[in-house]
Coordinates of C-alpha atoms and ligand atoms in Angstrom, one line a residue:
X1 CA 41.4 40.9 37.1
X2 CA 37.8 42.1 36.7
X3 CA 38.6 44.6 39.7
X4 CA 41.1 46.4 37.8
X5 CA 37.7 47.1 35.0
X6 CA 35.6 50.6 36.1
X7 CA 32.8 49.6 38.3
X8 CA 29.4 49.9 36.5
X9 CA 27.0 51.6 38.8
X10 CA 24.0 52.0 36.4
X11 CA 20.7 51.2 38.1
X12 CA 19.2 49.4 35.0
X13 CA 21.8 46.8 34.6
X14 CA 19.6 44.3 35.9
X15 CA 22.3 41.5 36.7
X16 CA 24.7 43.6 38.4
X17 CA 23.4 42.1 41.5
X18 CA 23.5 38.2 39.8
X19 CA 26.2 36.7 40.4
X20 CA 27.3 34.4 37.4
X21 CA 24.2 35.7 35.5
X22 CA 24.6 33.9 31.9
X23 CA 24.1 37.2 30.0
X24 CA 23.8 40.7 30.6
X25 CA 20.1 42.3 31.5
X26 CA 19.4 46.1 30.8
X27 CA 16.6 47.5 31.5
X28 CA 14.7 49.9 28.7
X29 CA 11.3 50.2 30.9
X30 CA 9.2 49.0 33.3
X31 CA 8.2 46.1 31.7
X32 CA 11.4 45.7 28.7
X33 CA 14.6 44.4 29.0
X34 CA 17.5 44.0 27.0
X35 CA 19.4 40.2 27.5
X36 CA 22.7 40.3 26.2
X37 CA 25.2 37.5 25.7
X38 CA 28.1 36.1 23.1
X39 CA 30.2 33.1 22.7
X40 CA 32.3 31.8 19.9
X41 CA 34.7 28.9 19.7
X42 CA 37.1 26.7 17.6
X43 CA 35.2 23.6 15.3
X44 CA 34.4 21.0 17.8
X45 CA 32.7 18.8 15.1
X46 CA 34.3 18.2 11.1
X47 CA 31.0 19.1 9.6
X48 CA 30.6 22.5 9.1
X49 CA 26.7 22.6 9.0
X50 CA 26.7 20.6 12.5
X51 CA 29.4 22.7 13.8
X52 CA 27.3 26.1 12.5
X53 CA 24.3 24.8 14.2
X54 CA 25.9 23.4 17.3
X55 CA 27.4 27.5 18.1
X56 CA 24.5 29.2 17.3
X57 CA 22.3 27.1 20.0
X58 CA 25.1 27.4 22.2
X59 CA 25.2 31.3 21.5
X60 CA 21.2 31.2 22.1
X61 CA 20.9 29.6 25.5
X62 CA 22.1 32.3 27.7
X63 CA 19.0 34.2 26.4
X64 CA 16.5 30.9 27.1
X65 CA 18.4 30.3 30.8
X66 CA 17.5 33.8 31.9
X67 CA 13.3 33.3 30.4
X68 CA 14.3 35.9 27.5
X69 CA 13.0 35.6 23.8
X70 CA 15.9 36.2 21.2
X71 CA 15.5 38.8 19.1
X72 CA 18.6 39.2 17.1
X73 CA 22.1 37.7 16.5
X74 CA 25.8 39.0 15.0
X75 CA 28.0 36.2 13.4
X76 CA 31.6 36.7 14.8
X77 CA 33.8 34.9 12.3
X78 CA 37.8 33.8 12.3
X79 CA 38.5 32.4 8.9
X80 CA 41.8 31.3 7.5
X81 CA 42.4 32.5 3.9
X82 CA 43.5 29.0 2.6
X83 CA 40.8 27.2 3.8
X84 CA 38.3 26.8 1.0
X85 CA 35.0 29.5 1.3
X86 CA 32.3 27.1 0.6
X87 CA 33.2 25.9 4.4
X88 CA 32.4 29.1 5.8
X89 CA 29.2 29.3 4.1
X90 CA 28.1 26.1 5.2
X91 CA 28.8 26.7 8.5
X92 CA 26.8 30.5 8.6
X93 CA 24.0 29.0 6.2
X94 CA 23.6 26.1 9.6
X95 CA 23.6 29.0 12.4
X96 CA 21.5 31.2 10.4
X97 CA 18.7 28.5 10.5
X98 CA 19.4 28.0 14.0
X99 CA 18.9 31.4 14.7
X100 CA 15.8 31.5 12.2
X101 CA 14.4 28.2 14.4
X102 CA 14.6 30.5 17.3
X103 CA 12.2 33.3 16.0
X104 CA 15.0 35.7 15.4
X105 CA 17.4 37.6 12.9
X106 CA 20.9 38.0 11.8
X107 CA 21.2 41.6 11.4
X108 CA 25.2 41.6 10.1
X109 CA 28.1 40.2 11.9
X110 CA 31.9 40.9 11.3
X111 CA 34.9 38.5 10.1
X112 CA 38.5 38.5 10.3
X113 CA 41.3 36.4 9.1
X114 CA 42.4 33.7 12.1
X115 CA 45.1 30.9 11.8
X116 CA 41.8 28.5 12.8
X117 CA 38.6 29.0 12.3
X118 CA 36.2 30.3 14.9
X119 CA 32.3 31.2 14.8
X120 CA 29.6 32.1 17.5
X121 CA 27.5 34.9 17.5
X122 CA 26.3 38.1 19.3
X123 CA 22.8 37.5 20.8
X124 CA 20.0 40.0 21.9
X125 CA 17.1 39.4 23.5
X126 CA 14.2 41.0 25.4
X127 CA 12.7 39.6 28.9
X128 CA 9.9 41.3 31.1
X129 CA 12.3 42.1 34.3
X130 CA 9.4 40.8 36.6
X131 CA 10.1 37.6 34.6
X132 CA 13.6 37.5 34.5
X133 CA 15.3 34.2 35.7
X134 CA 18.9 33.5 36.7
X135 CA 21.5 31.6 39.1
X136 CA 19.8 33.5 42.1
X137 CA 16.2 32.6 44.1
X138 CA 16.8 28.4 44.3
X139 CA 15.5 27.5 47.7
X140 CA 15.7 24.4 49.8
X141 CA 13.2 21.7 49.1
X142 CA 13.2 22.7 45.1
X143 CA 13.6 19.8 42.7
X144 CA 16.6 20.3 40.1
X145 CA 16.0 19.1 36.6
X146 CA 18.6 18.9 33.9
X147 CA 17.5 19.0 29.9
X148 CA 19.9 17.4 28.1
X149 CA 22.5 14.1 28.6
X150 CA 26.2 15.3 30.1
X151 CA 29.6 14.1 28.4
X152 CA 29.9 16.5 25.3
X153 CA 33.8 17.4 25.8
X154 CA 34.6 14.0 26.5
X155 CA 33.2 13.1 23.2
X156 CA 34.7 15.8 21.2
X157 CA 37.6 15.1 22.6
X158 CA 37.3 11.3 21.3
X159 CA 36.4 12.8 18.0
X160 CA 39.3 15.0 17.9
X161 CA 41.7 11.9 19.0
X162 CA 40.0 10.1 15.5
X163 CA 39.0 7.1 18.5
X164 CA 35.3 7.7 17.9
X165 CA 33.7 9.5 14.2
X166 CA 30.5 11.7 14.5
X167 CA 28.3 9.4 13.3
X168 CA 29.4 7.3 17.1
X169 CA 28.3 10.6 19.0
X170 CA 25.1 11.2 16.6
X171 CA 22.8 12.0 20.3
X172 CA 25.2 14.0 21.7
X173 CA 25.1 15.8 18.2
X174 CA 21.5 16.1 17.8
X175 CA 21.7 17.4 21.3
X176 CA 24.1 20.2 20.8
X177 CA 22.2 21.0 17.9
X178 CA 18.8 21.4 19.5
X179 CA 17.6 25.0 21.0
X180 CA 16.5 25.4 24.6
X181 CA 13.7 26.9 23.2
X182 CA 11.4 24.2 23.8
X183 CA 12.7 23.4 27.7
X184 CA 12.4 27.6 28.2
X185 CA 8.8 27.5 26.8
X186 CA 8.3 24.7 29.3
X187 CA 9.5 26.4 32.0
X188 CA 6.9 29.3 31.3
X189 CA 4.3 26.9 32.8
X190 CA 5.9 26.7 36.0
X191 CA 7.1 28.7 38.9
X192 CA 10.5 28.6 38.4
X193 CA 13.2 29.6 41.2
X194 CA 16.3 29.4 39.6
X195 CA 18.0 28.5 36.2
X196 CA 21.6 28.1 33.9
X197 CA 22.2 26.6 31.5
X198 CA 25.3 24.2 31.4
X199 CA 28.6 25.1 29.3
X200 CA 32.1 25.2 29.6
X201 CA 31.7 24.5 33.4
X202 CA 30.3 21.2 33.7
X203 CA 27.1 20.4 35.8
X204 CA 29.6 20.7 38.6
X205 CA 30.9 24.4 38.3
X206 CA 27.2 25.7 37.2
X207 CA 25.7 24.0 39.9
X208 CA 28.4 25.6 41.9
X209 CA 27.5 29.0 40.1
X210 CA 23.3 28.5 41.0
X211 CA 24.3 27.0 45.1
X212 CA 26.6 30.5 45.5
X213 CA 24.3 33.1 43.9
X214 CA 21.3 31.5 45.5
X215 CA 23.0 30.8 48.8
X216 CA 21.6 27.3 49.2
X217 CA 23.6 23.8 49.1
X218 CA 22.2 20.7 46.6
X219 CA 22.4 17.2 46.8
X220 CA 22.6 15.6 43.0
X221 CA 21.9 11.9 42.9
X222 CA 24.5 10.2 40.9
X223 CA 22.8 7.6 39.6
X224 CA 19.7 10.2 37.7
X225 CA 22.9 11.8 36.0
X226 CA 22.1 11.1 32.3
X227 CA 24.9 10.3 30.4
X228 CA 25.6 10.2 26.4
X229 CA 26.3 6.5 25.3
X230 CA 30.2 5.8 24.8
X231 CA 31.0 8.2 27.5
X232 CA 31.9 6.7 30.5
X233 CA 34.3 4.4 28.6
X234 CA 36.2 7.0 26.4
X235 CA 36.5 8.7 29.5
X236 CA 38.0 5.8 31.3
X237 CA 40.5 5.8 28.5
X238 CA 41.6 9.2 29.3
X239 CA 40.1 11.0 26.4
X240 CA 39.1 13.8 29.3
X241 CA 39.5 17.3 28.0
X242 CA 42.0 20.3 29.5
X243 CA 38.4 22.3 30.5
X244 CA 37.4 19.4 32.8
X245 CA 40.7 19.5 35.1
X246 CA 40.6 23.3 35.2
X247 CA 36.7 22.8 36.1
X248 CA 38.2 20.5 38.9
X249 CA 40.6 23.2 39.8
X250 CA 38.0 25.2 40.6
X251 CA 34.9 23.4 41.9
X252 CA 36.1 20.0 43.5
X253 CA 36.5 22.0 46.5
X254 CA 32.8 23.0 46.8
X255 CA 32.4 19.6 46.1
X256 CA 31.5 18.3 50.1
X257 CA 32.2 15.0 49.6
X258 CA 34.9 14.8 46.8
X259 CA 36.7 11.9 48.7
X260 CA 33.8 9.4 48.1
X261 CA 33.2 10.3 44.4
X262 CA 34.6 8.2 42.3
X263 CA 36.8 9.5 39.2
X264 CA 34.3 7.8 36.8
X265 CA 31.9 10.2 38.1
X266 CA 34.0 13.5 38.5
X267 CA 34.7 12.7 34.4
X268 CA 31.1 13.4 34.2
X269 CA 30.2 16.3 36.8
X270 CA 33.3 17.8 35.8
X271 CA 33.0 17.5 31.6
X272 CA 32.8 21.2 30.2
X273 CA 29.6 20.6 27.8
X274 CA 28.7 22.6 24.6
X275 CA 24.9 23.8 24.1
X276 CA 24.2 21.8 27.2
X277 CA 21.2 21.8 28.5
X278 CA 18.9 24.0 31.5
X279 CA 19.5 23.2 34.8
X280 CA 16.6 24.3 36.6
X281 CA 15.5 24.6 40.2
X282 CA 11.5 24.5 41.0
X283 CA 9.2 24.0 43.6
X284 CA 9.1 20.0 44.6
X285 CA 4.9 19.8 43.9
X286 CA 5.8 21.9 40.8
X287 CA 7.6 18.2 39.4
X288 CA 5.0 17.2 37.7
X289 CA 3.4 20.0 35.9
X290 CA 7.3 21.0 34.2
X291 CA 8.0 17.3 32.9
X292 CA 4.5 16.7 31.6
X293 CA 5.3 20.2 29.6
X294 CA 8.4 18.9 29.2
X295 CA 7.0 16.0 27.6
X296 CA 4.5 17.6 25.4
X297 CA 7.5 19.4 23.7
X298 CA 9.5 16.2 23.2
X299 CA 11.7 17.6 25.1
X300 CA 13.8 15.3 27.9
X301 CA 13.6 16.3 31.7
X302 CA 15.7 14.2 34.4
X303 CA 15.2 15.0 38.1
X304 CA 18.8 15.2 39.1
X305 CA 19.1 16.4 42.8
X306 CA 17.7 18.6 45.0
X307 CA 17.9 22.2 47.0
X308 CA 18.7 21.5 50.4
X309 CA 19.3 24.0 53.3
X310 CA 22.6 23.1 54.1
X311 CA 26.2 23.4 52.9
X312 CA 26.0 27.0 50.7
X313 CA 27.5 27.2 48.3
X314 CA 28.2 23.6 48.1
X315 CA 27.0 20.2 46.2
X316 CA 26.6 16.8 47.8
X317 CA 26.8 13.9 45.4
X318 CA 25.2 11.1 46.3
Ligands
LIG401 CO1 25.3 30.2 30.4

C-alpha cells in the first residue's frame, strides 16, 4: 500500500533510512531536528481523567524512544453529541497535565463528532540529529532492558469483558499513565545503541521491528519478562485481545523457536500494550550505570534478553 504513496526523496527527513522509526525526524539545521509523531484511540479505561492521561503518554513516547524533548502537542478529538461534555473535559484537562508533566504545550487541537469517542494528540519535538536514537545501531553483545511490566491489552480486555474493574489493574494503570520521560533522561547517561518503545505490537513485533532495522538477532529470557499481576490468568481464560493474534500473524514467524514457546507465554510477547514502556539496547558493561540511573529516577529497568549475532531479524525466546 505505502508503495502506491509518492516517494519522499528529501535529504533532511532524517528517518527515511529507519526502518520502523517511531516518529518522523526532519532536520531544520545542523544541530535541530524536528520529531514528529501522533496516535489516538477509542477509551480503553471508564475513567476519563485515566483514560486522558493514559493517551497523552502514549502520544509522548515516540518523541522519548527516539532521545527527543517534546515541545508541543494537538488534541485530536471524536466526541459523540449525546454523550455528556463534562467527559470530554475531564478527559483534555488529564492529557493536558500530561503534556504539562512533560515540559511542553498544547498549542490547539481540532474535534469532530464520532459515534465513539476517540482522543490522542499530535506531538512535536526537537532532538540534536547527532543524538537521535531509533530501531537501528543494536549490536551483538548489547544488553536489552525493558521499562515497564507487559500485559496491558490483556487487561483492558478483562476490563472491557466487566471480569476485572480498574481498581484490579491499578499498576498497569499507573503504568500507562506514567511518561517515559524519566527512563529517556536515564538513557542520556548511557551510550545507547538502539531504542522503541512498545505499543500496539507487543514486545514481540517491536523487538521484531529493532532485530530488522538493526540487522542483528536477540535472545529474550522468558523468565525476566515482567508481567502485570492478574495477567497470565485472565489470559488463560481467553480474555486475549484481536491486536495480539494479528501481532501473531505477523511476528510468530520471526519468532525462531515458536514451537517450544508455550501459549502462556506468546499471550504475553504477543499482548499489543498501551504507553508501554522503552525497550532499549546498550552496551553489556554499560548495565550498570543505566539501572542505577534508572534507579535514581524511580523508575523500573528489567534486563530482558540480549543482542546476539545470529538469526537477523529474528528473536530466540528462551
Ligand atoms: Co513507538
Amino acid at each position: 500500500m505505502l508503495r502506491q504513496l509518492p516517494q519522499v526523496d528529501d535529504p533532511n527527513l532524517l528517518t527515511a533510512a529507519i526502518p520502523f522509526a517511531d516518529a518522523g525526524v526532519y532536520r531544520l539545521s545542523d544541530g535541530c531536528a524536528l520529531v514528529q509523531s501522533v496516535d489516538f484511540f477509542t477509551p480503553i479505561v471508564d475513567d476519563p481523567a485515566t483514560f486522558g492521561s493514559i493517551a497523552a503518554a502514549n502520544a509522548l513516547s515516540d518523541l522519548y524512544a527516539m532521545g527527543a524533548t517534546p515541545l508541543t502537542a494537538l488534541n485530536l478529538i471524536g466526541f459523540p453529541d449525546c454523550l455528556d461534555q463534562q467527559l470530554l473535559v475531564e478527559i483534555l484537562r488529564a492529557g493536558a497535565l500530561k503534556v504539562q508533566e512533560a515540559g511542553a504545550v498544547i498549542v490547539g487541537g481540532h474535534t469532530v463528532g464520532d459515534d465513539e469517542p476517540k482522543y490522542g494528540l499530535a506531538v512535536t519535538g526537537i532532538v540534536d540529529p547527532a543524538r537521535m536514537i531509533s530501531t537501528v545501531g543494536a549490536r551483538p553483545g548489547d544488553v536489552l532492558i525493558l521499562t515497564k511490566p507487559l500485559g496491558t491489552g490483556i487487561l483492558a480486555t478483562a476490563l472491557k469483558g466487566e471480569v476485572i474493574t480498574e481498581t484490579d489493574m491499578v499498576d498497569a494503570i499507573t503504568g500507562m499513565t506514567t511518561l517515559n520521560k524519566a527512563a529517556a533522561e536515564a538513557m542520556r547517561q548511557v551510550e545507547v545503541h538502539a531504542c522503541t518503545d512498545i505499543t500496539g505490537f507487543g514486545l514481540l513485533g517491536h523487538a521484531v521491528e529493532m532485530a530488522e532495522a538493526s540487522d542483528v538477532g536477540m535472545v529474550i529470557d522468558s523468565a525476566a519478562l515482567p508481567v502485570y499481576p492478574q495477567v497470565a490468568e485472565l489470559a488463560a481464560m481467553g480474555l486475549v485481545p484481536v491486536g495480539s493474534y494479528r501481532n501473531r500473524e505477523h511476528y510468530l514467524p520471526n519468532l525462531v523457536n515458536r514451537q517450544e514457546v508455550a501459549v502462556e507465554l506468546i499471550d504475553i510477547l504477543a499482548d499489543p500494550q498501551t504507553s508501554g514502556g522503552l525497550l532499549i539496547a546498550i552496551p553489556a558493561e554499560q548495565r550498570k550505570v543505566l539501572m542505577a540511573a534508572l534507579q535514581e529516577r524511580q523508575t523500573a529497568g528489567y534486563v530482558i534478553g540480549q543482542v546476539v549475532d545470529e538469526h537477523a531479524g529474528k528473536i530466540r525466546v528462551e
